[in-house]
């Protein structure tokens, strides 16, 4: 088929949508949730556009709970951050930069009924957990005099398929100097992320920080960690019947929680996924998380522990059923008592 060229013959204002939102978030989301997110972007790009839960519900013929559900979904996807007033009503909505390929300062869509003081406070930038160093032009020049750094920048340009910006170089130098990564480890980081379809340096930096927290210092350590994570990652996708897309960050975060925080092995995680599909007939990370959280509380460490819990539950269920059967509808009424001698006397009198 012939290519279709798009043209524009007016200067109307436009709303910018991050490519990463379209590539990684939109296809997996409920269509109504996508509408709410796009409408939020529209409001952010128009000074005269006010936003409220009730107004949005009317506009899309939803209930207010539907709108709130959409907002909470995008919060779980790390695209929004919701803040609440003293009555637990949403007072501010922050757009995070998770769906963007470039760093951006968070912006806020203020609720119409929020006071100016509250709105201003909510709009104030939050202090960063850890601030990256900012290298001067002389610093960057000094680093680039090193042969290994020159090679690193050349490889990075080759992998990314574009010229590096000053911001890109700052980021790569942060990994090299601030995190103390070797150039070999940084090259493997680039290979690893691009192979998974993530060419954003912001995404790569999250992986780098995770490696730093896990005390990963060599390529071999990174490979072992990546292989272990990949096996669990793909086993979860298979058990939940997910195909044709990558997991979104919030879903990957669940896997990190189950494997690292809870310490569950791959077989226990996939067992919970299988039970999720049996119960809900669809991928539901929250449902799987509730199963694994319960098992974590019950100190499950291996599959035999799950079998023990199942057996205890079935015995309890059988005992309750037996108790209900014994207390049937006949036993719920007072039992009658009869005077046999009196009845016999009455019968004889009737005959005579």
mmCIF file of C-alpha atoms in Angstrom, residues 35-260:
data_model
loop_
_atom_site.group_PDB
_atom_site.id
_atom_site.type_symbol
_atom_site.label_atom_id
_atom_site.label_comp_id
_atom_site.label_asym_id
_atom_site.label_seq_id
_atom_site.Cartn_x
_atom_site.Cartn_y
_atom_site.Cartn_z
ATOM 1 C CA UNK A 35 -8.527 8.535 27.387
ATOM 2 C CA UNK A 36 -8.224 9.927 30.928
ATOM 3 C CA UNK A 37 -4.425 10.128 30.665
ATOM 4 C CA UNK A 38 -4.574 11.910 27.306
ATOM 5 C CA UNK A 39 -7.158 14.333 28.682
ATOM 6 C CA UNK A 40 -4.839 15.081 31.603
ATOM 7 C CA UNK A 41 -2.032 15.852 29.140
ATOM 8 C CA UNK A 42 -4.438 18.114 27.261
ATOM 9 C CA UNK A 43 -5.241 20.007 30.463
ATOM 10 C CA UNK A 44 -1.556 20.411 31.276
ATOM 11 C CA UNK A 45 -0.960 22.018 27.866
ATOM 12 C CA UNK A 46 -3.810 24.502 28.140
ATOM 13 C CA UNK A 47 -3.734 27.297 30.736
ATOM 14 C CA UNK A 48 -7.510 27.764 30.574
ATOM 15 C CA UNK A 49 -8.320 24.068 31.040
ATOM 16 C CA UNK A 50 -9.388 23.165 34.576
ATOM 17 C CA UNK A 51 -9.497 19.603 35.812
ATOM 18 C CA UNK A 52 -11.728 17.948 38.389
ATOM 19 C CA UNK A 53 -12.908 14.398 39.023
ATOM 20 C CA UNK A 54 -16.593 15.296 38.602
ATOM 21 C CA UNK A 55 -16.048 17.358 35.445
ATOM 22 C CA UNK A 56 -13.982 14.605 33.850
ATOM 23 C CA UNK A 57 -16.568 11.979 34.793
ATOM 24 C CA UNK A 58 -19.283 14.039 33.074
ATOM 25 C CA UNK A 59 -17.151 14.639 29.998
ATOM 26 C CA UNK A 60 -16.515 10.933 29.394
ATOM 27 C CA UNK A 61 -19.829 9.705 30.835
ATOM 28 C CA UNK A 62 -18.016 7.801 33.578
ATOM 29 C CA UNK A 63 -18.597 7.606 37.298
ATOM 30 C CA UNK A 64 -16.207 9.480 39.546
ATOM 31 C CA UNK A 65 -14.915 6.117 40.772
ATOM 32 C CA UNK A 66 -14.062 5.214 37.165
ATOM 33 C CA UNK A 67 -11.951 8.359 36.853
ATOM 34 C CA UNK A 68 -10.252 7.722 40.191
ATOM 35 C CA UNK A 69 -9.571 4.130 39.149
ATOM 36 C CA UNK A 70 -7.887 5.376 35.964
ATOM 37 C CA UNK A 71 -5.727 7.835 37.905
ATOM 38 C CA UNK A 72 -4.671 5.167 40.373
ATOM 39 C CA UNK A 73 -3.805 2.816 37.501
ATOM 40 C CA UNK A 74 -1.457 5.383 35.962
ATOM 41 C CA UNK A 75 0.023 6.006 39.397
ATOM 42 C CA UNK A 76 0.833 2.298 39.627
ATOM 43 C CA UNK A 77 2.447 2.562 36.211
ATOM 44 C CA UNK A 78 4.631 5.352 37.690
ATOM 45 C CA UNK A 79 3.364 7.917 35.187
ATOM 46 C CA UNK A 80 1.471 9.959 37.786
ATOM 47 C CA UNK A 81 1.873 10.730 41.449
ATOM 48 C CA UNK A 82 -1.303 11.525 43.367
ATOM 49 C CA UNK A 83 -1.366 13.597 46.537
ATOM 50 C CA UNK A 84 -4.295 13.954 48.920
ATOM 51 C CA UNK A 85 -5.716 16.560 51.295
ATOM 52 C CA UNK A 86 -6.764 15.986 54.889
ATOM 53 C CA UNK A 87 -10.101 14.507 53.777
ATOM 54 C CA UNK A 88 -8.319 11.968 51.567
ATOM 55 C CA UNK A 89 -9.476 13.684 48.371
ATOM 56 C CA UNK A 90 -7.007 14.049 45.496
ATOM 57 C CA UNK A 91 -5.559 17.542 45.736
ATOM 58 C CA UNK A 92 -2.743 17.391 43.170
ATOM 59 C CA UNK A 93 -1.604 15.235 40.288
ATOM 60 C CA UNK A 94 2.055 15.148 39.278
ATOM 61 C CA UNK A 95 3.209 13.953 35.889
ATOM 62 C CA UNK A 96 6.407 11.977 36.398
ATOM 63 C CA UNK A 97 8.972 11.569 33.626
ATOM 64 C CA UNK A 98 8.807 7.747 33.557
ATOM 65 C CA UNK A 99 7.267 7.661 30.089
ATOM 66 C CA UNK A 100 9.685 10.189 28.700
ATOM 67 C CA UNK A 101 13.016 9.369 27.098
ATOM 68 C CA UNK A 102 14.558 12.600 28.355
ATOM 69 C CA UNK A 103 14.758 13.929 31.930
ATOM 70 C CA UNK A 104 12.057 16.408 32.814
ATOM 71 C CA UNK A 105 11.025 18.357 35.841
ATOM 72 C CA UNK A 106 7.758 17.096 37.360
ATOM 73 C CA UNK A 107 4.723 19.272 36.651
ATOM 74 C CA UNK A 108 1.453 19.477 38.506
ATOM 75 C CA UNK A 109 -2.190 19.672 37.509
ATOM 76 C CA UNK A 110 -3.930 21.417 40.376
ATOM 77 C CA UNK A 111 -7.466 20.539 41.395
ATOM 78 C CA UNK A 112 -9.822 23.552 41.128
ATOM 79 C CA UNK A 113 -10.930 23.327 44.736
ATOM 80 C CA UNK A 114 -7.377 23.265 46.111
ATOM 81 C CA UNK A 115 -6.265 26.448 47.827
ATOM 82 C CA UNK A 116 -3.441 28.495 46.191
ATOM 83 C CA UNK A 117 -1.189 27.705 49.147
ATOM 84 C CA UNK A 118 -1.801 23.968 48.809
ATOM 85 C CA UNK A 119 -1.289 24.086 45.038
ATOM 86 C CA UNK A 120 1.958 26.030 45.392
ATOM 87 C CA UNK A 121 3.243 23.622 48.020
ATOM 88 C CA UNK A 122 2.349 20.630 45.871
ATOM 89 C CA UNK A 123 4.030 22.176 42.836
ATOM 90 C CA UNK A 124 7.309 22.748 44.671
ATOM 91 C CA UNK A 125 10.071 20.360 43.499
ATOM 92 C CA UNK A 126 10.720 17.430 45.813
ATOM 93 C CA UNK A 127 14.296 16.943 47.031
ATOM 94 C CA UNK A 128 16.100 14.216 45.104
ATOM 95 C CA UNK A 129 17.108 11.090 46.997
ATOM 96 C CA UNK A 130 20.638 11.331 45.571
ATOM 97 C CA UNK A 131 21.892 14.087 43.312
ATOM 98 C CA UNK A 132 24.088 13.279 40.323
ATOM 99 C CA UNK A 133 27.282 15.314 40.015
ATOM 100 C CA UNK A 134 27.329 17.946 37.292
ATOM 101 C CA UNK A 135 30.566 17.859 35.312
ATOM 102 C CA UNK A 136 31.942 21.086 33.887
ATOM 103 C CA UNK A 137 33.225 21.419 30.325
ATOM 104 C CA UNK A 138 36.784 21.150 31.670
ATOM 105 C CA UNK A 139 35.865 18.007 33.615
ATOM 106 C CA UNK A 140 34.397 16.373 30.515
ATOM 107 C CA UNK A 141 37.411 17.373 28.460
ATOM 108 C CA UNK A 142 39.724 15.876 31.080
ATOM 109 C CA UNK A 143 37.776 12.611 31.136
ATOM 110 C CA UNK A 144 37.724 12.393 27.338
ATOM 111 C CA UNK A 145 41.503 12.554 27.245
ATOM 112 C CA UNK A 146 41.501 9.018 28.664
ATOM 113 C CA UNK A 147 41.646 6.378 25.972
ATOM 114 C CA UNK A 148 39.125 4.070 27.696
ATOM 115 C CA UNK A 149 36.606 6.910 27.992
ATOM 116 C CA UNK A 150 37.078 7.778 24.310
ATOM 117 C CA UNK A 151 36.331 4.133 23.444
ATOM 118 C CA UNK A 152 33.305 4.117 25.733
ATOM 119 C CA UNK A 153 31.785 7.188 24.082
ATOM 120 C CA UNK A 154 32.439 5.749 20.632
ATOM 121 C CA UNK A 155 30.749 2.439 21.555
ATOM 122 C CA UNK A 156 27.822 4.289 23.136
ATOM 123 C CA UNK A 157 27.259 6.299 19.948
ATOM 124 C CA UNK A 158 27.410 3.093 17.904
ATOM 125 C CA UNK A 159 24.861 1.295 20.088
ATOM 126 C CA UNK A 160 22.495 4.264 20.364
ATOM 127 C CA UNK A 161 22.798 5.058 16.663
ATOM 128 C CA UNK A 162 23.176 8.795 17.177
ATOM 129 C CA UNK A 163 25.572 11.510 18.269
ATOM 130 C CA UNK A 164 25.820 11.861 22.034
ATOM 131 C CA UNK A 165 24.456 15.049 23.576
ATOM 132 C CA UNK A 166 26.137 16.837 26.467
ATOM 133 C CA UNK A 167 23.493 15.322 28.754
ATOM 134 C CA UNK A 168 24.296 11.815 27.443
ATOM 135 C CA UNK A 169 27.993 12.329 28.155
ATOM 136 C CA UNK A 170 27.199 13.607 31.667
ATOM 137 C CA UNK A 171 25.211 10.414 32.309
ATOM 138 C CA UNK A 172 27.895 8.084 31.001
ATOM 139 C CA UNK A 173 30.570 9.883 33.044
ATOM 140 C CA UNK A 174 28.351 9.542 36.128
ATOM 141 C CA UNK A 175 28.292 5.763 35.667
ATOM 142 C CA UNK A 176 32.048 5.730 35.110
ATOM 143 C CA UNK A 177 33.104 8.209 37.788
ATOM 144 C CA UNK A 178 30.179 8.512 40.222
ATOM 145 C CA UNK A 179 29.172 4.842 40.371
ATOM 146 C CA UNK A 180 32.681 3.572 39.767
ATOM 147 C CA UNK A 181 31.699 1.228 36.911
ATOM 148 C CA UNK A 182 34.400 -0.058 34.596
ATOM 149 C CA UNK A 183 34.038 0.733 30.905
ATOM 150 C CA UNK A 184 33.454 -2.998 30.246
ATOM 151 C CA UNK A 185 30.551 -3.023 32.682
ATOM 152 C CA UNK A 186 29.042 0.108 31.112
ATOM 153 C CA UNK A 187 29.329 -1.406 27.620
ATOM 154 C CA UNK A 188 27.570 -4.550 28.873
ATOM 155 C CA UNK A 189 24.872 -2.352 30.440
ATOM 156 C CA UNK A 190 24.293 -0.709 27.057
ATOM 157 C CA UNK A 191 24.174 -4.109 25.303
ATOM 158 C CA UNK A 192 21.882 -5.622 27.924
ATOM 159 C CA UNK A 193 19.300 -2.813 27.862
ATOM 160 C CA UNK A 194 19.272 -2.271 24.088
ATOM 161 C CA UNK A 195 18.828 -6.028 23.532
ATOM 162 C CA UNK A 196 15.677 -5.780 25.635
ATOM 163 C CA UNK A 197 14.377 -2.871 23.568
ATOM 164 C CA UNK A 198 15.297 -0.100 26.022
ATOM 165 C CA UNK A 199 17.498 2.533 24.402
ATOM 166 C CA UNK A 200 16.727 5.307 26.888
ATOM 167 C CA UNK A 201 19.691 6.308 29.043
ATOM 168 C CA UNK A 202 17.244 7.157 31.805
ATOM 169 C CA UNK A 203 16.044 3.541 31.821
ATOM 170 C CA UNK A 204 19.638 2.299 31.711
ATOM 171 C CA UNK A 205 20.508 4.477 34.680
ATOM 172 C CA UNK A 206 17.819 2.796 36.760
ATOM 173 C CA UNK A 207 19.397 -0.557 35.932
ATOM 174 C CA UNK A 208 22.841 0.863 36.770
ATOM 175 C CA UNK A 209 21.652 2.093 40.171
ATOM 176 C CA UNK A 210 20.080 -1.303 40.845
ATOM 177 C CA UNK A 211 23.381 -2.987 40.025
ATOM 178 C CA UNK A 212 25.194 -0.581 42.333
ATOM 179 C CA UNK A 213 22.771 -1.380 45.179
ATOM 180 C CA UNK A 214 23.344 -5.096 44.502
ATOM 181 C CA UNK A 215 27.140 -4.612 44.683
ATOM 182 C CA UNK A 216 27.594 -5.696 41.076
ATOM 183 C CA UNK A 217 31.066 -4.666 39.964
ATOM 184 C CA UNK A 218 31.958 -6.995 37.098
ATOM 185 C CA UNK A 219 30.418 -8.109 33.814
ATOM 186 C CA UNK A 220 30.228 -11.703 35.086
ATOM 187 C CA UNK A 221 28.279 -10.644 38.160
ATOM 188 C CA UNK A 222 25.940 -8.588 35.981
ATOM 189 C CA UNK A 223 25.383 -11.531 33.615
ATOM 190 C CA UNK A 224 24.567 -13.905 36.492
ATOM 191 C CA UNK A 225 22.133 -11.394 37.932
ATOM 192 C CA UNK A 226 20.566 -10.679 34.542
ATOM 193 C CA UNK A 227 20.198 -14.379 33.709
ATOM 194 C CA UNK A 228 18.525 -15.141 37.032
ATOM 195 C CA UNK A 229 16.170 -12.193 36.617
ATOM 196 C CA UNK A 230 15.447 -12.996 32.961
ATOM 197 C CA UNK A 231 14.455 -16.592 33.756
ATOM 198 C CA UNK A 232 12.006 -15.428 36.421
ATOM 199 C CA UNK A 233 10.809 -12.563 34.210
ATOM 200 C CA UNK A 234 9.987 -14.831 31.274
ATOM 201 C CA UNK A 235 8.559 -17.609 33.454
ATOM 202 C CA UNK A 236 6.107 -15.086 34.940
ATOM 203 C CA UNK A 237 5.110 -13.884 31.471
ATOM 204 C CA UNK A 238 4.558 -17.489 30.363
ATOM 205 C CA UNK A 239 2.591 -18.470 33.484
ATOM 206 C CA UNK A 240 0.339 -15.410 33.151
ATOM 207 C CA UNK A 241 -0.098 -15.867 29.406
ATOM 208 C CA UNK A 242 1.508 -12.526 28.484
ATOM 209 C CA UNK A 243 2.957 -12.343 24.980
ATOM 210 C CA UNK A 244 3.603 -9.736 22.316
ATOM 211 C CA UNK A 245 4.799 -7.056 24.739
ATOM 212 C CA UNK A 246 7.339 -6.338 27.466
ATOM 213 C CA UNK A 247 6.301 -5.929 31.063
ATOM 214 C CA UNK A 248 5.762 -2.323 32.135
ATOM 215 C CA UNK A 249 7.918 -0.960 34.994
ATOM 216 C CA UNK A 250 5.226 -1.480 37.649
ATOM 217 C CA UNK A 251 4.887 -5.148 36.666
ATOM 218 C CA UNK A 252 8.663 -5.642 36.700
ATOM 219 C CA UNK A 253 8.724 -4.025 40.144
ATOM 220 C CA UNK A 254 6.394 -6.746 41.421
ATOM 221 C CA UNK A 255 8.831 -9.422 40.197
ATOM 222 C CA UNK A 256 11.698 -7.603 41.933
ATOM 223 C CA UNK A 257 9.646 -7.551 45.140
ATOM 224 C CA UNK A 258 8.781 -11.260 44.990
ATOM 225 C CA UNK A 259 12.275 -12.448 44.127
ATOM 226 C CA UNK A 260 14.417 -10.020 46.127
#
